[in-house]
CSV table of C-alpha atoms in Angstrom, one decimal:
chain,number,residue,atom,x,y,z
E,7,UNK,CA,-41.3,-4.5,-2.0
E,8,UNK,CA,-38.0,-6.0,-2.6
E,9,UNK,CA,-35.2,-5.3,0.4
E,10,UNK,CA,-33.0,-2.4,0.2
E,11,UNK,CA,-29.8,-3.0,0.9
E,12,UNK,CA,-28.7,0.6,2.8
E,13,UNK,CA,-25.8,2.2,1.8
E,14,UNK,CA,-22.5,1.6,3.7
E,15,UNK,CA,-21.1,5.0,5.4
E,16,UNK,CA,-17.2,6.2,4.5
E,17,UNK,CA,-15.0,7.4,7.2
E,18,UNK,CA,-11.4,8.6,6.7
E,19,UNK,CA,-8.6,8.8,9.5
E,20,UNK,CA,-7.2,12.3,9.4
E,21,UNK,CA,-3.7,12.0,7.3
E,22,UNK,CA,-6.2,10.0,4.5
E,23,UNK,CA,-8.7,12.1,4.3
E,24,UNK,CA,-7.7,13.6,0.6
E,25,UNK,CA,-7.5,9.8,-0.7
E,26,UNK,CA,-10.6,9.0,1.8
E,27,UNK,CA,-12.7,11.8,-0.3
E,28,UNK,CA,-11.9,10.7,-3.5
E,29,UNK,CA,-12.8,6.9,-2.6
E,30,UNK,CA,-16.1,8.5,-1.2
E,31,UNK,CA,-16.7,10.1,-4.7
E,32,UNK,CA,-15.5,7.4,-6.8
E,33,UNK,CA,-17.9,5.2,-4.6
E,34,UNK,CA,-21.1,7.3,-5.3
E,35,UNK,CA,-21.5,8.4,-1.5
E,36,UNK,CA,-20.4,11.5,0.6
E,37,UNK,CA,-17.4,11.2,3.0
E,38,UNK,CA,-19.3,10.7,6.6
E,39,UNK,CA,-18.5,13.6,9.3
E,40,UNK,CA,-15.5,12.8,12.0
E,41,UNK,CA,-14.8,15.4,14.8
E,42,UNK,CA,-11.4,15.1,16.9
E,43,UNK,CA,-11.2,16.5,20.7
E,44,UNK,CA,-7.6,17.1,21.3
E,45,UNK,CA,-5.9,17.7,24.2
E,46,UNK,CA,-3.1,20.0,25.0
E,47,UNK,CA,-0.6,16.7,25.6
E,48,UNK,CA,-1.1,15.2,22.5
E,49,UNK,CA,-4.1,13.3,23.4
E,50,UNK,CA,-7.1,12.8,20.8
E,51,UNK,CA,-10.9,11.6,20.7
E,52,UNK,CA,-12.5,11.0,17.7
E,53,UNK,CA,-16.3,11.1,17.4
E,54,UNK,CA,-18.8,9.9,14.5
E,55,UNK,CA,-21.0,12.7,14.1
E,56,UNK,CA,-23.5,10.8,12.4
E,57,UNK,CA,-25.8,7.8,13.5
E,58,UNK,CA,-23.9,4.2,12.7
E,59,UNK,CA,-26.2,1.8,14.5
E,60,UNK,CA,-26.8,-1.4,12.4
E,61,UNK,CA,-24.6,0.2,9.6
E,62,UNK,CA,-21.6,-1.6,7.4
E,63,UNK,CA,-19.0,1.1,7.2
E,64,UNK,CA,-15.2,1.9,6.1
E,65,UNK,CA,-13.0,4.0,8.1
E,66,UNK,CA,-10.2,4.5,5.7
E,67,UNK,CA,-6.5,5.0,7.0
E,68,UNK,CA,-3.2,4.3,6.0
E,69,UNK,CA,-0.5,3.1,9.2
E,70,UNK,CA,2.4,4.4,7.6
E,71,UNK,CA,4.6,6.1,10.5
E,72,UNK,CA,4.2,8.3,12.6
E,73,UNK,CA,2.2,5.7,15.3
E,74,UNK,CA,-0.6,8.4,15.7
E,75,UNK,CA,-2.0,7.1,12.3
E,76,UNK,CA,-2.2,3.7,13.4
E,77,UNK,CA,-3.6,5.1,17.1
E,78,UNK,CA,-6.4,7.0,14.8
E,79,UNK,CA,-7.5,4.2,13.1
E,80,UNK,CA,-7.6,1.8,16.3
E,81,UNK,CA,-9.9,4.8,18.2
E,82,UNK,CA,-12.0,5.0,15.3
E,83,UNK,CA,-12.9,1.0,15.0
E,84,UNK,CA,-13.2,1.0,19.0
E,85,UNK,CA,-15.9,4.0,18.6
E,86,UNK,CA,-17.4,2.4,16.2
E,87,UNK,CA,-17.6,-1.4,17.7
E,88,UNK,CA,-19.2,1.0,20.9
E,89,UNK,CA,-21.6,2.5,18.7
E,90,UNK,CA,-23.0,-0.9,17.7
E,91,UNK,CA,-22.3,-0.7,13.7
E,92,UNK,CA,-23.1,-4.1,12.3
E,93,UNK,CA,-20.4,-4.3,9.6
E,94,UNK,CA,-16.3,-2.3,10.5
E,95,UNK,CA,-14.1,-2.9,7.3
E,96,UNK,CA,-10.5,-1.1,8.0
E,97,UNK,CA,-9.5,0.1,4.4
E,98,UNK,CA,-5.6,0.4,4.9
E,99,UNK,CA,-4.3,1.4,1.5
E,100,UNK,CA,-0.8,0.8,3.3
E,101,UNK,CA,-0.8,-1.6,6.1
E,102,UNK,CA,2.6,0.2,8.2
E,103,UNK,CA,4.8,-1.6,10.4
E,104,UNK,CA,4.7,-4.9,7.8
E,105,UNK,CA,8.6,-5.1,7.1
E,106,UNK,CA,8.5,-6.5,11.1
E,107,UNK,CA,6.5,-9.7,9.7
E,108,UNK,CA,9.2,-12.2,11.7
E,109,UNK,CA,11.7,-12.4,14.0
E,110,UNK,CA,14.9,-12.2,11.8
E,111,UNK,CA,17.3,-11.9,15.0
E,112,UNK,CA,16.6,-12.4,18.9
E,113,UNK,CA,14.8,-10.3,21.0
E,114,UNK,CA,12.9,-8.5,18.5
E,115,UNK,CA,8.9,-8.1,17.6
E,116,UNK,CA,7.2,-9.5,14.7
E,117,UNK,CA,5.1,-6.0,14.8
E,118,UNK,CA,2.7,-6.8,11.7
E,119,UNK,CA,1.2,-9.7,13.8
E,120,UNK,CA,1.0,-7.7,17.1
E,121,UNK,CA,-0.8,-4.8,14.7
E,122,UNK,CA,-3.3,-7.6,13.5
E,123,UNK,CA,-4.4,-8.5,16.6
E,124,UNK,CA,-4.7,-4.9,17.9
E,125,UNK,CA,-7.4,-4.2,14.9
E,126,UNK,CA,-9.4,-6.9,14.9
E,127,UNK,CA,-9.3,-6.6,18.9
E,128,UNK,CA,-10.8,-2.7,18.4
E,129,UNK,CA,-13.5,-3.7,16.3
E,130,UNK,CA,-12.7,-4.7,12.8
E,131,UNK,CA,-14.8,-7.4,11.2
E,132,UNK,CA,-12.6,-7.6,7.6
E,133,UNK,CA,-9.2,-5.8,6.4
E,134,UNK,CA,-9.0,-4.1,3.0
E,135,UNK,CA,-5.5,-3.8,1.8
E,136,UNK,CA,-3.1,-3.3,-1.2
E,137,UNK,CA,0.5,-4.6,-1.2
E,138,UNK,CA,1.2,-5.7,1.5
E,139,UNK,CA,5.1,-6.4,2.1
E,140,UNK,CA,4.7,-9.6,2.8
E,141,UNK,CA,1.6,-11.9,1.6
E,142,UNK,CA,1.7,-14.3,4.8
E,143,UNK,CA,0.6,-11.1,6.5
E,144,UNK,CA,-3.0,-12.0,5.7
E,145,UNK,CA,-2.2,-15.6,7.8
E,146,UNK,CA,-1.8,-12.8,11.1
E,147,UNK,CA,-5.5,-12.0,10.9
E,148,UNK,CA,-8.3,-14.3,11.7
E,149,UNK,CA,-10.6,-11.6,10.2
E,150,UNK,CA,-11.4,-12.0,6.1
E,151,UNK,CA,-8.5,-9.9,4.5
E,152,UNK,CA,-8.9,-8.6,0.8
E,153,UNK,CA,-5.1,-8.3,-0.5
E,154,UNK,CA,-5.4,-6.0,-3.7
E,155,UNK,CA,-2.7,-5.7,-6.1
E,156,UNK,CA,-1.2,-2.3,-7.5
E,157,UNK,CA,-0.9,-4.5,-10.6
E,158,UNK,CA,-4.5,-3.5,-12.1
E,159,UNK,CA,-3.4,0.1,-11.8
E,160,UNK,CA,0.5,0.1,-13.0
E,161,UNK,CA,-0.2,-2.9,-15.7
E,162,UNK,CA,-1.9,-0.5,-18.6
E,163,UNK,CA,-0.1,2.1,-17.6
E,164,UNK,CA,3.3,0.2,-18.7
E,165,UNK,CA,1.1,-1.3,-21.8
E,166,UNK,CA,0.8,2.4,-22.9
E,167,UNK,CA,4.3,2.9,-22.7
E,168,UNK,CA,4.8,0.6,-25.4
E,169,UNK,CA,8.1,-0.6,-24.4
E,170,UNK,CA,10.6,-2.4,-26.9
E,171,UNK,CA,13.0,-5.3,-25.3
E,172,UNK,CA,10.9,-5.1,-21.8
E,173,UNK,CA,12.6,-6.3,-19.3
E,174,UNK,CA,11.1,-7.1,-15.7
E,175,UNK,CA,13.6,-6.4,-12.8
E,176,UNK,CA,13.3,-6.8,-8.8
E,177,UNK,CA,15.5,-4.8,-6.6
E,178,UNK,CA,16.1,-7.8,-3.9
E,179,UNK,CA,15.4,-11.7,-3.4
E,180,UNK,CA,12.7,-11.5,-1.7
E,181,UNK,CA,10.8,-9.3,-4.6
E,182,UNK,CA,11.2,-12.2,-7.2
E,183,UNK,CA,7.7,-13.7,-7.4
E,184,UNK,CA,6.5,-10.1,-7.7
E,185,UNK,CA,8.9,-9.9,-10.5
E,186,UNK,CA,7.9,-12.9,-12.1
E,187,UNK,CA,3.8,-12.2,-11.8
E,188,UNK,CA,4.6,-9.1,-13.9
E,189,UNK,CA,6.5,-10.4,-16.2
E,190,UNK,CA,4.0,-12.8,-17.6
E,191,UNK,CA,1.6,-10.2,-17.5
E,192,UNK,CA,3.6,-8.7,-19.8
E,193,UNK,CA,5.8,-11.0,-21.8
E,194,UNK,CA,9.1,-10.2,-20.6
E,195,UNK,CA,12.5,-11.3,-19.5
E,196,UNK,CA,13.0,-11.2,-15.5
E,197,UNK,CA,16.3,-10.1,-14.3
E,198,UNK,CA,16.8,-9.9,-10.1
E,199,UNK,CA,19.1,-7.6,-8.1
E,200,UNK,CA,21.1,-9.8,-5.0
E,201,UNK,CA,21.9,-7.1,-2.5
E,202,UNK,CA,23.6,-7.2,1.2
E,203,UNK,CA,22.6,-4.6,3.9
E,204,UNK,CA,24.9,-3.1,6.4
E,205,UNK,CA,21.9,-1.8,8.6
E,206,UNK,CA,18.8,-0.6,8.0
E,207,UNK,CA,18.2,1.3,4.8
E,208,UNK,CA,22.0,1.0,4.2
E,209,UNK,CA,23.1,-1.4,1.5
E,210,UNK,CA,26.7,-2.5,1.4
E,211,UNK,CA,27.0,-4.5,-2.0
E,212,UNK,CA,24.5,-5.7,-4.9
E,213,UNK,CA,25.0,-7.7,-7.4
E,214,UNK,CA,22.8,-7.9,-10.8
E,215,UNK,CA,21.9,-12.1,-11.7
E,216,UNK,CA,20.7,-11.5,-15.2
E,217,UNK,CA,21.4,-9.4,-18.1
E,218,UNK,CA,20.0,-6.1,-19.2
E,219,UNK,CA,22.0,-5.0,-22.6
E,220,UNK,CA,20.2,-3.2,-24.6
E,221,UNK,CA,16.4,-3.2,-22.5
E,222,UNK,CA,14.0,-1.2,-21.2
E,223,UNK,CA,13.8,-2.2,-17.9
E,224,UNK,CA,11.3,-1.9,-15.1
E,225,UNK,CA,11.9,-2.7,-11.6
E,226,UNK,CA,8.9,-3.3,-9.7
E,227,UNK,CA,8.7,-3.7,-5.7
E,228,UNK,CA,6.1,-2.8,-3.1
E,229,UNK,CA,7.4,0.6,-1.4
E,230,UNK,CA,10.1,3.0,-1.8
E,231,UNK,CA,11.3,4.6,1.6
E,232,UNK,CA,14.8,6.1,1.2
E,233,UNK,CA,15.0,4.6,-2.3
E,234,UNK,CA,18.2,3.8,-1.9
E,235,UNK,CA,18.0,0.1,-3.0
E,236,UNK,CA,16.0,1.5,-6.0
E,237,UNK,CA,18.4,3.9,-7.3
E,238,UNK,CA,21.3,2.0,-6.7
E,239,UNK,CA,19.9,-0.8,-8.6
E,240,UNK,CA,18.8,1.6,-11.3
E,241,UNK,CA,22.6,3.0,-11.5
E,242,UNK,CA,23.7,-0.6,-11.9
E,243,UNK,CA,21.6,-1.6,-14.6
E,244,UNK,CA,22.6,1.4,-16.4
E,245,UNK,CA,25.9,0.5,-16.5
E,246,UNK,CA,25.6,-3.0,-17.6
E,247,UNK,CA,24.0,-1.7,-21.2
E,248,UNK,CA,20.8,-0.8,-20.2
E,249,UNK,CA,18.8,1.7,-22.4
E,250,UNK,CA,16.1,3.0,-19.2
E,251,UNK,CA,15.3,2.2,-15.6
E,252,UNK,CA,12.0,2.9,-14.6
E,253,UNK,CA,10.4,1.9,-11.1
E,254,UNK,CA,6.6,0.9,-10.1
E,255,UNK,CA,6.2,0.8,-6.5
E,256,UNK,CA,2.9,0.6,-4.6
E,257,UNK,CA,4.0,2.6,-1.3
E,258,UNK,CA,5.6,5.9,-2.0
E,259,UNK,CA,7.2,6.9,1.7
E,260,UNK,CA,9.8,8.8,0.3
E,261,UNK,CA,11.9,9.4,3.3
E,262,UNK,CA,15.0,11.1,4.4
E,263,UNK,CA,16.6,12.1,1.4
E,264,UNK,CA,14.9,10.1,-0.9
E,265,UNK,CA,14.1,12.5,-3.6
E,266,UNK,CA,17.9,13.9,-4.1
E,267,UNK,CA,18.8,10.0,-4.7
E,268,UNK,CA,16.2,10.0,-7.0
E,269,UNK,CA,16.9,13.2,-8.9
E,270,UNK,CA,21.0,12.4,-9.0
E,271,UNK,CA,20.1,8.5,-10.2
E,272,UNK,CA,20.0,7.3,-13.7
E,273,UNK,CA,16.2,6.0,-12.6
E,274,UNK,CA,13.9,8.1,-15.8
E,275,UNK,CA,10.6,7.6,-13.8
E,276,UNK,CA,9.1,6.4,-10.8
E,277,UNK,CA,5.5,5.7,-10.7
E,278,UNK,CA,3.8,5.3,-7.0
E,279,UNK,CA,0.1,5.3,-6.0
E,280,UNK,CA,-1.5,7.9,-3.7
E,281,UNK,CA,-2.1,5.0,-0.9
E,282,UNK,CA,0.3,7.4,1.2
E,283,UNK,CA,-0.3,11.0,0.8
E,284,UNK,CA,2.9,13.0,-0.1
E,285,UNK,CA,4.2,16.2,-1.7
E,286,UNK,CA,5.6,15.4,-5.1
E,287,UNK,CA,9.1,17.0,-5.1
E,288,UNK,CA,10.6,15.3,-8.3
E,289,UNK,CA,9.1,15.6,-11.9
E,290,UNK,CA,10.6,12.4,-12.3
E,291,UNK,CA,7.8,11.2,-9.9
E,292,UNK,CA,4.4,10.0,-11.4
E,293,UNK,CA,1.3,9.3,-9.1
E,294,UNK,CA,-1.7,6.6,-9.9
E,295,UNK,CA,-4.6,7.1,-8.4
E,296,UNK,CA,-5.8,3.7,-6.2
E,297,UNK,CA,-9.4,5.6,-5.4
E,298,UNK,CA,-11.2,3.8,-7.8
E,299,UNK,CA,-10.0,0.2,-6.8
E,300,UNK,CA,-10.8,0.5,-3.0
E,301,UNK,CA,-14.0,2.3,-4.5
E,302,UNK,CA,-14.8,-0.6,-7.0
E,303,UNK,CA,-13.6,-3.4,-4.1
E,304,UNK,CA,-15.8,-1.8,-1.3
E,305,UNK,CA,-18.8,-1.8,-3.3
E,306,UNK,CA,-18.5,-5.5,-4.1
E,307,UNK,CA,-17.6,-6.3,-0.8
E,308,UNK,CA,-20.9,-4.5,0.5
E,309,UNK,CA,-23.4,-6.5,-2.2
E,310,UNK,CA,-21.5,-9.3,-1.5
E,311,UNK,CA,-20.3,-9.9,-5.2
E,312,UNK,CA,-16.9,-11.3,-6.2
E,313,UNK,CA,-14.0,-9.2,-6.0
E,314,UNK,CA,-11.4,-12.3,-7.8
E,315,UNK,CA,-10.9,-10.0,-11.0
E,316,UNK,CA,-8.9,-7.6,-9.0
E,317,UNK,CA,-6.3,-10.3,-8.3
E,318,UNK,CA,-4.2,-10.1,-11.4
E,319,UNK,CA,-0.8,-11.1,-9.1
């Protein structure tokens, strides 16, 4: 009789476990059974409830802040690794703590790096991930990394749009080749925003290098946190003659008061994925779906066929 290969097993960290179930289903395969000990300081234990010897499995989990989800997901590979399963893939729909990916002024961490090391160290043998925020990220691992691109899930949903006078936009510098990927994709004019920060989340001035009379624009960028940058951009355009602002980005974190920037802005949709989970607050808000790309990516990865058509960036 011809080999079987047995079927991998799907965890989910706790804050993914809705997006972790609907990977599961999308997959074919039930989500496997975690149980957490807490303590009365905060403390936690996960345990697989289930056999995993000799196993390939993927413990699903976003990083995004607070650090417990990243703590979670760092238990869970160690328990695994202990429990002797042969294959640990750490699906990370957002890989957190990636805007520290250098040192950009003394004495500071280049955190994304650190967090690389601390994954594969617990146990992971490969890294599935989707946008991350910057693509020499992949360099911090010397573990295979599968980068996935948003880009097969927000590309038809603009076709459908059918857009006249498209135009392409990216909020900062370093969003440009981003810019420029989807706007050959879809046949477009790029247009790029030059911005200065005060601090953190704060922007002091932007500038618009490009011209947006009379287009539909679309600015396109790998999260959204305070959306500051976005809705100031989207402002801007507006009042150099454009006729819409939309926005596409990957990571919806939405913090602070990010959805009475959005509301009060001139921006007529933003479109995120569900690779963070959140409470829409804002009709103006529209969520993809990523379940069914990590579903599709995992199962090639586990019969070992090519996964290069999800690379359209």
């Amino acid at each position: 009789m011809p080999y079987q290969v047995p079927e991998p097993k799907i965890f989910a960290c706790t804050q993914s476990t809705a997006l972790g179930k609907k990977i599961a289903d999308a997959y074919g395969a039930e989500l496997g059974k975690i149980h957490f000990s807490r303590y009365s300081d905060g403390e936690f234990q996960p345990s697989f409830e289930e056999s995993i010897r000799g196993a390939r499995i993927f413990i699903i989990g976003s990083t995004n802040p607070s650090s417990e989800n990243l703590m979670e997901m760092l238990l869970m590979l160690d328990a695994a690794k202990r429990a002797s399963a042969r294959h640990i893939t750490a699906v990370m729909p957002y890989f957190g703590w990636a805007r520290q990916d250098r040192k950009d002024k003394p004495r500071v961490p280049i955190a994304a790096k650190l967090i690389a090391k601390m994954l594969e160290t617990a146990g992971a043998t490969r890294i599935i991930t989707m946008d991350l925020h910057a693509d020499q990220i992949q360099g911090f691992f010397e573990k295979p990394v599968d980068h996935l691109f948003a880009s097969t899930l927000f590309l038809p949903y603009l076709k459908e749009l059918s857009l006249d006078n498209l135009c392409v936009a990216s909020p900062d510098m370093g969003g440009s080749k981003r810019a420029y990927a989807y706007s050959k994709a879809l046949e477009s004019d790029v247009v790029i925003c030059y911005k200065q920060r005060a601090k953190a989340n704060v922007i002091s001035h932007m500038e618009l290098i490009g011209e947006v009379t009379g287009k539909n624009v679309v600015l396109v960028d790998d999260m959204v946190d305070t959306a500051g940058t976005l809705t100031k951009a989207a402002d801007l355009m507006m009042e150099r003659g454009a006729l819409s602002v939309r926005a596409i980005t990957t990571h919806g974190l939405l913090s602070g008061n990010a959805y009475e920037k959005i509301e009060k802005s001139q921006l007529k949709e933003l479109i995120i994925t569900d690779s963070i989970p959140i409470e829409v607050k804002s009709d103006k808000v529209k969520v993809l779906s990523c379940a069914n790309l990590f579903a599709d990516v995992m199962h090639r990865v586990h019969h070992n066929t090519s996964i290069s058509s999800k690379f359209l960036m």
